mmCIF file of C-alpha atoms and ligand atoms in Angstrom:
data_model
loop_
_atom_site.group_PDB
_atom_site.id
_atom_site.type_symbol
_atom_site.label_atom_id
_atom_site.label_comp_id
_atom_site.label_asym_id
_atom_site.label_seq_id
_atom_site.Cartn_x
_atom_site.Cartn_y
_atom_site.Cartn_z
ATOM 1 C CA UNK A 15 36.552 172.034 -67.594
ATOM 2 C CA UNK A 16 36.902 168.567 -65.896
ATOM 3 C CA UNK A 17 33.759 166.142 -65.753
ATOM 4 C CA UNK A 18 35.886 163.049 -65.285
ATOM 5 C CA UNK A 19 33.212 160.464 -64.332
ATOM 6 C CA UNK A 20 29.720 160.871 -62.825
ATOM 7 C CA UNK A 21 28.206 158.005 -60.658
ATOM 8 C CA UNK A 22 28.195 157.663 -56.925
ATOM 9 C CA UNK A 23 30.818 154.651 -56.602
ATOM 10 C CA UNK A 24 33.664 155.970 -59.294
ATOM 11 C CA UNK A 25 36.302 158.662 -59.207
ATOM 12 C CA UNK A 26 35.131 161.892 -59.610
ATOM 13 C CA UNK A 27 36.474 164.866 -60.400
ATOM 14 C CA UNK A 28 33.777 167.569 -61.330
ATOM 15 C CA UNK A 29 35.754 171.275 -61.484
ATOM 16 C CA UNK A 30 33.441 172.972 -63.106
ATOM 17 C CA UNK A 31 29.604 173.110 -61.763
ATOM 18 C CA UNK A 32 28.125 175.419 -63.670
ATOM 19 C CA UNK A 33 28.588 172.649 -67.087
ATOM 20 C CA UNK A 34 27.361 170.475 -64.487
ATOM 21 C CA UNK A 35 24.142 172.573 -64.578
ATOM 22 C CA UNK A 36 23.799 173.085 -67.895
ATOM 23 C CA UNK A 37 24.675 168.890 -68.802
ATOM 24 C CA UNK A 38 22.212 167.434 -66.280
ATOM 25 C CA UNK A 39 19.613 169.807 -65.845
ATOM 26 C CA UNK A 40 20.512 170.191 -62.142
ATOM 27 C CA UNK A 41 18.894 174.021 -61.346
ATOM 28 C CA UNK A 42 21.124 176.761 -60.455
ATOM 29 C CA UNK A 43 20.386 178.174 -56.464
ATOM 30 C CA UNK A 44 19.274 182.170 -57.320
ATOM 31 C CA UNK A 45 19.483 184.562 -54.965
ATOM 32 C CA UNK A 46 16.018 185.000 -54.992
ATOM 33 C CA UNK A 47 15.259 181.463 -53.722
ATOM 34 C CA UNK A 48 17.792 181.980 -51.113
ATOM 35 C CA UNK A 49 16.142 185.161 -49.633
ATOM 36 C CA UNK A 50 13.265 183.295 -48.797
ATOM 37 C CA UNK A 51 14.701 181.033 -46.083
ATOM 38 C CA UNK A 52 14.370 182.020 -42.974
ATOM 39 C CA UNK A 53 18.455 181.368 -42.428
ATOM 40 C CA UNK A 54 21.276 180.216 -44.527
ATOM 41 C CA UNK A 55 24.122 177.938 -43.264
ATOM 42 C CA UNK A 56 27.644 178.504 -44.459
ATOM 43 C CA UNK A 57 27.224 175.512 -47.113
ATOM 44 C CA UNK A 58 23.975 177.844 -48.824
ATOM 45 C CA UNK A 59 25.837 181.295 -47.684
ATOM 46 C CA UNK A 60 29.238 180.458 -49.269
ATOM 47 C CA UNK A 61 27.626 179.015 -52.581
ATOM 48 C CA UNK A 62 28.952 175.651 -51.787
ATOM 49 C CA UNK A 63 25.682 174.176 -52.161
ATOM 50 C CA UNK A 64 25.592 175.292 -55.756
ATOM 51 C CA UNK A 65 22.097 173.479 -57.125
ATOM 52 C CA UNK A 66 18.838 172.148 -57.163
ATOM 53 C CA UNK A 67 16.176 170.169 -57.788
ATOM 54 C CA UNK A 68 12.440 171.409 -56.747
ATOM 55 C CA UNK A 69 13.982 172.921 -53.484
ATOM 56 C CA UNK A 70 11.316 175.714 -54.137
ATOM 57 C CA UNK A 71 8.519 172.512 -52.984
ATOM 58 C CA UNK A 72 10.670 172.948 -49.340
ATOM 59 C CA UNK A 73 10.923 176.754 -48.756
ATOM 60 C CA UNK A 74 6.953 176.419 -49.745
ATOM 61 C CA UNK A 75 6.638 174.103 -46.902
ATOM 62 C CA UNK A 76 8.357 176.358 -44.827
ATOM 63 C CA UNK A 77 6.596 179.132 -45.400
ATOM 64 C CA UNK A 78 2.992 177.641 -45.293
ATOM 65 C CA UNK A 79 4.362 175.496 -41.821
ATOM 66 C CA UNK A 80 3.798 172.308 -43.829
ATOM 67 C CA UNK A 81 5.447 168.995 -42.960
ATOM 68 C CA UNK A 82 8.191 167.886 -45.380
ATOM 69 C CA UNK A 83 11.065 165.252 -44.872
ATOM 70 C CA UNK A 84 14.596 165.196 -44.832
ATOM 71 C CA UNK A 85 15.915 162.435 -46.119
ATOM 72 C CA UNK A 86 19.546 160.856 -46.148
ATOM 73 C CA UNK A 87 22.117 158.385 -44.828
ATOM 74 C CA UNK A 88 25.421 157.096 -44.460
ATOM 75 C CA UNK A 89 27.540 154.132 -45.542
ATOM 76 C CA UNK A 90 28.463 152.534 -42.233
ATOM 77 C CA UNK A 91 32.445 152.102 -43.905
ATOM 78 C CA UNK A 92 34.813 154.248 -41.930
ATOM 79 C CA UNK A 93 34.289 156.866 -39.301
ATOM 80 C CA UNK A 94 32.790 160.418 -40.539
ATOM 81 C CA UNK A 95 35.604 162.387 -42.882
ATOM 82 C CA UNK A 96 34.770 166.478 -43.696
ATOM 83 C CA UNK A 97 32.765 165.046 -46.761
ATOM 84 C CA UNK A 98 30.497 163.339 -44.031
ATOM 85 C CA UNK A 99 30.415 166.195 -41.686
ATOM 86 C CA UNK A 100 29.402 168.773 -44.548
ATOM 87 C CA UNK A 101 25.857 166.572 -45.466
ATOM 88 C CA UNK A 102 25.353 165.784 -41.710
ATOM 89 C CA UNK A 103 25.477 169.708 -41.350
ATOM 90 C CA UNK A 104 23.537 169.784 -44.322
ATOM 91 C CA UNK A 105 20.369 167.526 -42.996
ATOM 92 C CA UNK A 106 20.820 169.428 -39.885
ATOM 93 C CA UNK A 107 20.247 172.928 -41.016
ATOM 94 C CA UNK A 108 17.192 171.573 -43.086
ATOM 95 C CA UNK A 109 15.846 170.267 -39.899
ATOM 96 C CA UNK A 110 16.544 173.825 -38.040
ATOM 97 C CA UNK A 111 14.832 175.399 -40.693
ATOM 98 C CA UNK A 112 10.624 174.844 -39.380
ATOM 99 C CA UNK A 113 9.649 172.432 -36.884
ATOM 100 C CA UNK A 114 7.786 170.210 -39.274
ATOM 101 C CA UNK A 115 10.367 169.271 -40.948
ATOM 102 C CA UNK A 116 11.253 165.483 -40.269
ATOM 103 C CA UNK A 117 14.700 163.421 -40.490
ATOM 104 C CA UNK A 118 15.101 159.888 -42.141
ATOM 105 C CA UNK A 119 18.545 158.552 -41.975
ATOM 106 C CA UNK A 120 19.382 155.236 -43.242
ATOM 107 C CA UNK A 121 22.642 153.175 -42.230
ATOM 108 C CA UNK A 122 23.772 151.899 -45.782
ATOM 109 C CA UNK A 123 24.593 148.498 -44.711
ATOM 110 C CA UNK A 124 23.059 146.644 -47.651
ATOM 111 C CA UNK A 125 25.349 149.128 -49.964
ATOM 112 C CA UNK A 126 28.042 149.605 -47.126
ATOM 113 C CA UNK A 127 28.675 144.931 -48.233
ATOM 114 C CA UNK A 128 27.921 145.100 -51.908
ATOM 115 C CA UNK A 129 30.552 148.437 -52.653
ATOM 116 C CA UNK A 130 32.757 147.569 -49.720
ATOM 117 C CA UNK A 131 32.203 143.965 -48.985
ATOM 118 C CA UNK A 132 31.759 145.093 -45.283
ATOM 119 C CA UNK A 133 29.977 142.751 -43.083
ATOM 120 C CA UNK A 134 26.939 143.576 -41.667
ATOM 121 C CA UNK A 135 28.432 143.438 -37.580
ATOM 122 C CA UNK A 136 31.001 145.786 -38.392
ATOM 123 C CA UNK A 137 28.721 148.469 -40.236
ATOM 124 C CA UNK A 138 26.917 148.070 -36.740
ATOM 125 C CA UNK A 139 30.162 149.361 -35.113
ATOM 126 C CA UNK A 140 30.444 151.641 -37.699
ATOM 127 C CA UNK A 141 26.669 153.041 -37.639
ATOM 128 C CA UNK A 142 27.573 154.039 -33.559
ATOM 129 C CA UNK A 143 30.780 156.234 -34.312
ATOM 130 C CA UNK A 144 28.676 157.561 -37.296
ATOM 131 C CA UNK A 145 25.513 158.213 -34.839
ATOM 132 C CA UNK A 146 27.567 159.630 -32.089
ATOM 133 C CA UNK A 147 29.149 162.410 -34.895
ATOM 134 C CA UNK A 148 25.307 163.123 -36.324
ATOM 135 C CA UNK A 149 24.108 163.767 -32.869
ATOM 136 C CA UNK A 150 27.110 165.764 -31.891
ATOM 137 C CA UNK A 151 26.961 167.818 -34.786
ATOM 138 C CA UNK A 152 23.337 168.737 -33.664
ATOM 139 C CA UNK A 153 20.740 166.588 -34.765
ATOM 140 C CA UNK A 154 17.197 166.581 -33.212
ATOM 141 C CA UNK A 155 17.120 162.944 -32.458
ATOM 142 C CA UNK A 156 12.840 163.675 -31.927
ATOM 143 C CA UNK A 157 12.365 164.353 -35.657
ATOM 144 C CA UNK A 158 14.372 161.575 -36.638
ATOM 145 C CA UNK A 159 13.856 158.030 -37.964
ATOM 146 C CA UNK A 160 16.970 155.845 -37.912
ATOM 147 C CA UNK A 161 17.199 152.842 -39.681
ATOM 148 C CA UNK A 162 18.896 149.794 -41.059
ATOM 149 C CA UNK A 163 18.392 149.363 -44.550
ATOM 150 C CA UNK A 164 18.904 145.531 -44.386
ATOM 151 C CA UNK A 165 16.257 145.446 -41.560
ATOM 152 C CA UNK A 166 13.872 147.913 -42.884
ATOM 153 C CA UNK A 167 11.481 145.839 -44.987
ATOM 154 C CA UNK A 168 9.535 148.578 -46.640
ATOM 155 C CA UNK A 169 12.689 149.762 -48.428
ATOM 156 C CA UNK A 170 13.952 146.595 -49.334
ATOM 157 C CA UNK A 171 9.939 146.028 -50.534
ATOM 158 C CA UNK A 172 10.024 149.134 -52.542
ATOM 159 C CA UNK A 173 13.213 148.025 -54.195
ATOM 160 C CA UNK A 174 12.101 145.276 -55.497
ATOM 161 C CA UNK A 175 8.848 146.821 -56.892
ATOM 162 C CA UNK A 176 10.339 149.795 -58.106
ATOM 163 C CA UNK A 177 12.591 147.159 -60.168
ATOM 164 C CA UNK A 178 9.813 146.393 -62.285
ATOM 165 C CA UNK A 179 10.103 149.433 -64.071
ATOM 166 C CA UNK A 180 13.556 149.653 -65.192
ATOM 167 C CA UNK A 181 16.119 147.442 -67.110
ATOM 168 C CA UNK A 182 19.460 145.860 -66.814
ATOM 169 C CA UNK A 183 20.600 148.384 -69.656
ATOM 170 C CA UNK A 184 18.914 151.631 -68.067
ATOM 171 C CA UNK A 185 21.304 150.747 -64.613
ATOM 172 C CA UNK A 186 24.187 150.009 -67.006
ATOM 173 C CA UNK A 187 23.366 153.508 -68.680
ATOM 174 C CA UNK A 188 23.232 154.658 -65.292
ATOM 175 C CA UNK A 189 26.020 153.318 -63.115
ATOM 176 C CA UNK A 190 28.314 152.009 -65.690
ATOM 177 C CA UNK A 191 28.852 147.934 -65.488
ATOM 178 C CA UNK A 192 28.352 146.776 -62.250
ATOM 179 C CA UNK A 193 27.896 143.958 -60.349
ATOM 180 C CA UNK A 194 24.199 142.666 -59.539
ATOM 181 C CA UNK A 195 24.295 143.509 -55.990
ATOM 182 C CA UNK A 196 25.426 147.173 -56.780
ATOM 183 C CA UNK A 197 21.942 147.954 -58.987
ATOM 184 C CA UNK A 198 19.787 145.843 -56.525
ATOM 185 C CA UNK A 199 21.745 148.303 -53.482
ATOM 186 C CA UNK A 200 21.006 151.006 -56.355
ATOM 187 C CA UNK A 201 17.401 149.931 -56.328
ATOM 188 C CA UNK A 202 17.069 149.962 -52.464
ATOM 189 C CA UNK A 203 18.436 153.265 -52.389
ATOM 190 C CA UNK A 204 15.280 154.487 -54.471
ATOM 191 C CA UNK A 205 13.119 152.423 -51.589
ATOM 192 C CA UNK A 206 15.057 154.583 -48.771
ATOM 193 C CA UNK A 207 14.506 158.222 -50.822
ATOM 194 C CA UNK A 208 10.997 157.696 -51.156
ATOM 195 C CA UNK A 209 10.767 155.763 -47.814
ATOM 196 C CA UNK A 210 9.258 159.505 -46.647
ATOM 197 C CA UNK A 211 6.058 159.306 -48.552
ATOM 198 C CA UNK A 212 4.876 155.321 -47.561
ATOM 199 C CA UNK A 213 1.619 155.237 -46.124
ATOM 200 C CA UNK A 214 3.209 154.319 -42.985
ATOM 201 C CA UNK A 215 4.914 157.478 -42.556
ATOM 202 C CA UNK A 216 1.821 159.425 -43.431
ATOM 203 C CA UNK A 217 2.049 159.113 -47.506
ATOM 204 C CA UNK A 218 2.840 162.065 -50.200
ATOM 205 C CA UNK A 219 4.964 164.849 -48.883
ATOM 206 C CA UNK A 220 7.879 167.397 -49.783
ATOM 207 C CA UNK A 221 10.973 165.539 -49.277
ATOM 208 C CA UNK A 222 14.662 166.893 -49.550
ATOM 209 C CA UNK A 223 18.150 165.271 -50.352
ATOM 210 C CA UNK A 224 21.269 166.692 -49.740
ATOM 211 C CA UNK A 225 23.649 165.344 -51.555
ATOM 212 C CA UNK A 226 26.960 165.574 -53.057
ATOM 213 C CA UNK A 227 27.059 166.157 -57.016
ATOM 214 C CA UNK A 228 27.732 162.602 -57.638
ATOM 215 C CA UNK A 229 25.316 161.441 -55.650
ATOM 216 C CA UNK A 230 22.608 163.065 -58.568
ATOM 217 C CA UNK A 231 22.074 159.223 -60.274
ATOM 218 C CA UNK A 232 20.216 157.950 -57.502
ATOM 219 C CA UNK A 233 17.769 161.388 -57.302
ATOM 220 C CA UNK A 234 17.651 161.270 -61.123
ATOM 221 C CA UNK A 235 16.737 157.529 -61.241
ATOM 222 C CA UNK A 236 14.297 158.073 -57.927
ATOM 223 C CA UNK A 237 12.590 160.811 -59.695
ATOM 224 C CA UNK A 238 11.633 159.208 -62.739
ATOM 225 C CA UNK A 239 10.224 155.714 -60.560
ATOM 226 C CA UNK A 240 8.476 158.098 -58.571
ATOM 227 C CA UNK A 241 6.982 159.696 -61.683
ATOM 228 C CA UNK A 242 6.258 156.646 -63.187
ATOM 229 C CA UNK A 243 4.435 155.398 -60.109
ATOM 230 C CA UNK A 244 2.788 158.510 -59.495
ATOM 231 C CA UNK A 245 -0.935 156.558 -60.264
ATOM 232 C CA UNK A 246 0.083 154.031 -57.687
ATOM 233 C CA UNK A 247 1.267 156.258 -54.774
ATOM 234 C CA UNK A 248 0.754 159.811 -55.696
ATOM 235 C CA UNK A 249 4.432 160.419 -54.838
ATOM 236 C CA UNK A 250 5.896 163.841 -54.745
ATOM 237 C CA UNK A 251 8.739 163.696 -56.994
ATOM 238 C CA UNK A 252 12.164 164.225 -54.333
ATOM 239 C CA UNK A 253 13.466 167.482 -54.092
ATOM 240 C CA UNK A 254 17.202 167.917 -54.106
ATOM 241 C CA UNK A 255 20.138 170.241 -52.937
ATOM 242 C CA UNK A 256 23.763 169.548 -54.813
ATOM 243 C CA UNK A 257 27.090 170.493 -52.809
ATOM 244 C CA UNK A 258 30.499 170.643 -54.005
ATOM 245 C CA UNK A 259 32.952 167.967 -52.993
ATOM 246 C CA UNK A 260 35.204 167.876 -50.548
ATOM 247 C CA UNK A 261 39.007 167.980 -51.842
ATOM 248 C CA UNK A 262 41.383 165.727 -50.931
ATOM 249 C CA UNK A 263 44.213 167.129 -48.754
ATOM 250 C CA UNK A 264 46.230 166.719 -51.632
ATOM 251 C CA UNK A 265 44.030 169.006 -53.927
ATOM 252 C CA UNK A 266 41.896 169.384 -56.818
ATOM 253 C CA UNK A 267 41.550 166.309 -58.970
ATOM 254 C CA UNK A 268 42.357 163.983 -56.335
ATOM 255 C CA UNK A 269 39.949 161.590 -54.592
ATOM 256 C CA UNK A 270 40.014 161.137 -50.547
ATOM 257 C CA UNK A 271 41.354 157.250 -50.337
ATOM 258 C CA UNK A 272 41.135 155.033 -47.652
ATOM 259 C CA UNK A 273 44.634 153.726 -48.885
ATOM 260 C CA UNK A 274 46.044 157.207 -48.268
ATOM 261 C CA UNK A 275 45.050 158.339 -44.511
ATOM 262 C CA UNK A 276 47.247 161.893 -45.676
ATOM 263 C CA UNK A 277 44.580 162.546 -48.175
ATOM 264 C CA UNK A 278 41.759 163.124 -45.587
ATOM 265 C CA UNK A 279 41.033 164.175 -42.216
ATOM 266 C CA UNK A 280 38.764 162.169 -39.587
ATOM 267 C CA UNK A 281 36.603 163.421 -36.543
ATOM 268 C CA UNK A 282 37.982 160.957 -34.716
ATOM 269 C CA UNK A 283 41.870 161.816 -36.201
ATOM 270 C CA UNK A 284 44.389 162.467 -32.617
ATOM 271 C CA UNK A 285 45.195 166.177 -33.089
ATOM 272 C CA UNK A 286 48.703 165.556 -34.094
ATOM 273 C CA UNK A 287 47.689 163.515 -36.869
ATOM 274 C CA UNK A 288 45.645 166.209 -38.096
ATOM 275 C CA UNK A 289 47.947 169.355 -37.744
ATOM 276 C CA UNK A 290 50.726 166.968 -39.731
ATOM 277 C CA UNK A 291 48.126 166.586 -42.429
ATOM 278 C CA UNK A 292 47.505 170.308 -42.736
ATOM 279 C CA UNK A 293 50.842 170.810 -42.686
ATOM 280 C CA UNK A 294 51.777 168.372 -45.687
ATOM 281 C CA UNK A 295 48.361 169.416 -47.510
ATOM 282 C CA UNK A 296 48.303 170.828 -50.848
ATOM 283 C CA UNK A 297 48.164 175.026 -51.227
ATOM 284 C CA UNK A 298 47.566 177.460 -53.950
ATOM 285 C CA UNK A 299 50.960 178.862 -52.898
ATOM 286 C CA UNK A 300 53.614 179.478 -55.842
ATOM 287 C CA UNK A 301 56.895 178.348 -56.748
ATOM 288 C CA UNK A 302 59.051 180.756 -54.326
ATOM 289 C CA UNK A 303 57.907 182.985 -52.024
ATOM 290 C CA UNK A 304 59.232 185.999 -53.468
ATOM 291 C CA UNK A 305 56.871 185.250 -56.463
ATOM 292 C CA UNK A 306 54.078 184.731 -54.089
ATOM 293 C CA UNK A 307 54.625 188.249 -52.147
ATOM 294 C CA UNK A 308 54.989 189.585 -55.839
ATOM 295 C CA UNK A 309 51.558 188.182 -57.477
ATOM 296 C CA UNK A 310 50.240 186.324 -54.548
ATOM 297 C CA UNK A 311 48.613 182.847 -53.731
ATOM 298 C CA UNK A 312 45.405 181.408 -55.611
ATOM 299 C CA UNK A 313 43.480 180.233 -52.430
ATOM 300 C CA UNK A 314 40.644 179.087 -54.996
ATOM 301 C CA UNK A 315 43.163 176.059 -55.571
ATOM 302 C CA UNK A 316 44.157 175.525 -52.189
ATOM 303 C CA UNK A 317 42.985 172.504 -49.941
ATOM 304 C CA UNK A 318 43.900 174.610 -46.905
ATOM 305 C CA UNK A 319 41.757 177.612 -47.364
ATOM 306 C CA UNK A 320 38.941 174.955 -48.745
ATOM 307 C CA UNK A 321 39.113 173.584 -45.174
ATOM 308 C CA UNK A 322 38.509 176.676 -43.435
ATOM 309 C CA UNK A 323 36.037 178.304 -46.319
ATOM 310 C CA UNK A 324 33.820 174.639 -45.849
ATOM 311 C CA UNK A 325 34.253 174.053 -42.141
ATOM 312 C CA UNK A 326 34.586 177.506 -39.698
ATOM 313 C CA UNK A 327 31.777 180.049 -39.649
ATOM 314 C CA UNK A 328 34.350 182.977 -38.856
ATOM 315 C CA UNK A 329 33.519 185.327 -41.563
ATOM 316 C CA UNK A 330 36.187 187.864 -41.052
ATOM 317 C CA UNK A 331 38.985 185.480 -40.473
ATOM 318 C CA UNK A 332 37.755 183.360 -43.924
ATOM 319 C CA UNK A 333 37.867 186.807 -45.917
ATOM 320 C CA UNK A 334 41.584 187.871 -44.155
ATOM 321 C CA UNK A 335 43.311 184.415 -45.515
ATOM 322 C CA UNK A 336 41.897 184.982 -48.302
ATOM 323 C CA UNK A 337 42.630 188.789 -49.324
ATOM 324 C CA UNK A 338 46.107 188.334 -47.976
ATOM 325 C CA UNK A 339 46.539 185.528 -49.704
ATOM 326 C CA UNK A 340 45.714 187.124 -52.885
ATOM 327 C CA UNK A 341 47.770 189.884 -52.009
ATOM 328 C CA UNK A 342 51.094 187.948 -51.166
ATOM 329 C CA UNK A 343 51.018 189.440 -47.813
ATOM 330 C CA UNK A 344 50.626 185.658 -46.586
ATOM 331 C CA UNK A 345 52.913 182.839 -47.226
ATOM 332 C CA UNK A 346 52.465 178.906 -47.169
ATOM 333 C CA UNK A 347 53.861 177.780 -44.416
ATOM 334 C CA UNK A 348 53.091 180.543 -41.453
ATOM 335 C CA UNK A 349 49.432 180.416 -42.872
ATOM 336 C CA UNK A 350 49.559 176.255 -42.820
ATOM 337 C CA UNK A 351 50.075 176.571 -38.963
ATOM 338 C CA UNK A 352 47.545 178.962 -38.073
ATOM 339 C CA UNK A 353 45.248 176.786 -39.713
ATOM 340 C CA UNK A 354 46.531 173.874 -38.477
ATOM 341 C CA UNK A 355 46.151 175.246 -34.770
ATOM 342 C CA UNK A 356 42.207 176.452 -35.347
ATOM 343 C CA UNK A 357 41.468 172.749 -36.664
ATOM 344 C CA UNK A 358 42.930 171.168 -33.760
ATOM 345 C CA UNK A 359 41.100 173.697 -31.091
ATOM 346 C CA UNK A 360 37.731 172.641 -32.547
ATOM 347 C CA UNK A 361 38.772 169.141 -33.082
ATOM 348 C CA UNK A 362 39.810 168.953 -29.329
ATOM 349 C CA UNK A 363 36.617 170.718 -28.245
ATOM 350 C CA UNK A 364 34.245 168.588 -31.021
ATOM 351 C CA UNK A 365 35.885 165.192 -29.719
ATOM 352 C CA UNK A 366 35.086 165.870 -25.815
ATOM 353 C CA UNK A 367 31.225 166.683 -26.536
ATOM 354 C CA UNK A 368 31.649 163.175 -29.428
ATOM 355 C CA UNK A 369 32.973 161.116 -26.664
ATOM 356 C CA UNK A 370 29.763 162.074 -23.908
ATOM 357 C CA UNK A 371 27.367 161.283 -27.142
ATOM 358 C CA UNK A 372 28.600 157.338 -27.756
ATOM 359 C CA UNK A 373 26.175 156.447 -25.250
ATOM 360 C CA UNK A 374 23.186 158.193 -26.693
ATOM 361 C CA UNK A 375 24.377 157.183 -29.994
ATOM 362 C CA UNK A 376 24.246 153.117 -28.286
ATOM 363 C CA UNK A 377 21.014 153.860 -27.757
ATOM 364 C CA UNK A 378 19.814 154.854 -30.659
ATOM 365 C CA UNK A 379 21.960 152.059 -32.912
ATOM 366 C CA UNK A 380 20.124 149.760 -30.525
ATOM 367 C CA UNK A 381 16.566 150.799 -30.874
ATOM 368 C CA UNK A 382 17.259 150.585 -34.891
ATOM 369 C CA UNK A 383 18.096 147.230 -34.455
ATOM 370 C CA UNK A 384 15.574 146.096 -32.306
ATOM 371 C CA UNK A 385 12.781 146.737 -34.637
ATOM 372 C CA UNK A 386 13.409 144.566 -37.282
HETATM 373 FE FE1 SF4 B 419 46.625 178.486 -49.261
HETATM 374 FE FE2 SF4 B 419 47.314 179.994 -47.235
HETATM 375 FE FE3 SF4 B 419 49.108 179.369 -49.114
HETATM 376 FE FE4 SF4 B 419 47.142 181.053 -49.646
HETATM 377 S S1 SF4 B 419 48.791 181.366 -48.183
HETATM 378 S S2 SF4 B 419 47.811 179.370 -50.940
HETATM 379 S S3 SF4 B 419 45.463 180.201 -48.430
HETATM 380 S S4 SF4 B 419 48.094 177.957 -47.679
#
């Protein structure tokens, strides 16, 4: 098992989930929870989202036609990766799932300067590529509130109230030793999960991260402030749904870098680009192919079959990699260029509907500005 390091701003290297599970109390998804949603996406159906927190407070909402939120963001620090694409899919597929459910999406900008030392006009231009992607990807834009944090003053509020109850040492606990800015960013992150349930948005209700398995400090930390302020606000402490991570193209253990453009694959990536980064990506393949026909490949270890197992809904073609991969009747490089070829089809068609969305997107980035 590898549990290298477990906060949102470190390396992170997580291989096994289930000790996940069992060392932070995160809840594992049963099948029986699953079979009352009305649909599962290909994150839930393939067990990629592989935990919980109170999700069973949603699929109640669902069921009874209840209103519940959906609540999320991005760091405005690069154009959307796969990582991005897969909780952006994520918030929309817990939109799709009743009509009262509700979207808040913050653009990180306060943590987008303190972790990145990004300026707050750039993680504007940012915030329109990363609009342009959410709405592409399918997002109802009329059940969604976009916002700055640095110009929404009821998270920054919260922040500072919520700081009240917790110490310096708690955050160090937390987050390891940081630099003020990163536990006051921490702090307005717990404004923007519970952002939801302020009076202005109609108080107490269900709300729902989706989140990568790092990204558990902040819903741990939001939990407990909303527990401990229960008297004040009656706040519904924030449900949660855990993926997997991403891989970087150059496999397991290894972190997607901005340093290392070979390690990751953009939306906005020319197609070239990407098919040469599938082609020099890590596989599960073994040392010569005559041992690989003999025993065959281990596509469980292979950042090429990850990419088509996270991101194409083709059942039957996801299931033939991956028996003939396990049978050897596949090898490395023919299967590298088939999926080389289906990435670039959908990246072509994906960046044609991205590029008709920037204006929508302006829109949007404006209208979030405006109401500071
Ligand atoms: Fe990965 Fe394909 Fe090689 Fe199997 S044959 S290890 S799925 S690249």
């Amino acid at each position: 098992m590898v549990i290298k390091k477990f906060d949102p701003w470190s390396v992170v290297d997580v291989e096994d989930y289930g000790k996940l599970i069992e060392i932070f109390g995160i809840e594992p998804l049963t099948e029986e929870l699953l079979n009352e949603l009305p649909f599962l996406n290909r994150y839930f159906a393939r067990r990629i989202v592989f935990g919980h927190r109170d999700f069973q407070i949603i699929v109640r909402a669902i069921k009874e036609n209840k209103e519940y939120a959906v609540m999320s963001g991005i760091k405005p620090s690069g154009i959307f990766h796969l990582g991005s694409k897969m909780t952006a899919e994520q918030i929309i597929y817990l939109q799709r799932l009743s009509p009262k459910a509700k979207v808040f999406y913050a653009i990180a900008d306060i943590e987008a300067w303190e972790d990145n030392g990004i300026p707050f006009e750039k993680s504007v231009k940012y915030a329109l590529e990363n609009i342009a992607d959410l709405i592409t990807l399918g997002i109802d834009l009329k059940r969604t509130y976009v916002y700055f944090q640095s110009r929404e003053l009821r998270v920054m509020r919260w922040g500072y109230f919520f700081a009240r109850g917790i110490t310096y040492n708690l955050l160090e606990a937390i987050y390891g030793e940081k630099h003020l800015g990163m536990y006051m960013s921490a702090m307005v992150q717990v404004g923007d999960i519970l952002l939801p349930q302020h009076p202005d948005f109609g108080g107490p209700k269900p709300t729902v991260v989706p989140v990568g398995a790092d990204q558990d400090p902040h819903i741990r930390l939001t939990r407990d402030l909303s527990k401990k302020y229960f008297r004040k606000f009656n706040f519904i402490p924030p449900a949660a749904v855990y993926h997997k991570l991403q891989w970087s193209l150059k496999g397991p253990g290894f972190k997607m870098s901005k340093r290392d453009p070979m390690s990751y694959i953009t939306l906005k990536d020319s197609l070239p680009e990407v098919k040469r980064k599938i082609m020099n990506a890590y596989t599960g393949g073994r040392e010569t192919a005559e041992l690989q026909r003999k025993i065959g490949g281990q596509p469980e270890r292979c950042a090429v079959y990850q990419l088509i197992m996270y991101h194409f809904d083709d059942e039957n073609r996801v299931k033939k990699i991956y028996e003939e991969c396990k049978q050897g009747l596949r090898l490395c490089g023919e299967c590298k260029r088939e999926v080389a070829e289906i990435f670039a089809k959908w990246l072509e068609n994906y960046q044609r509907r991205r590029e008709s969305n920037l204006d929508k997107a302006r829109q949007v980035v404006d209208y979030a500005l405006s109401r500071s």
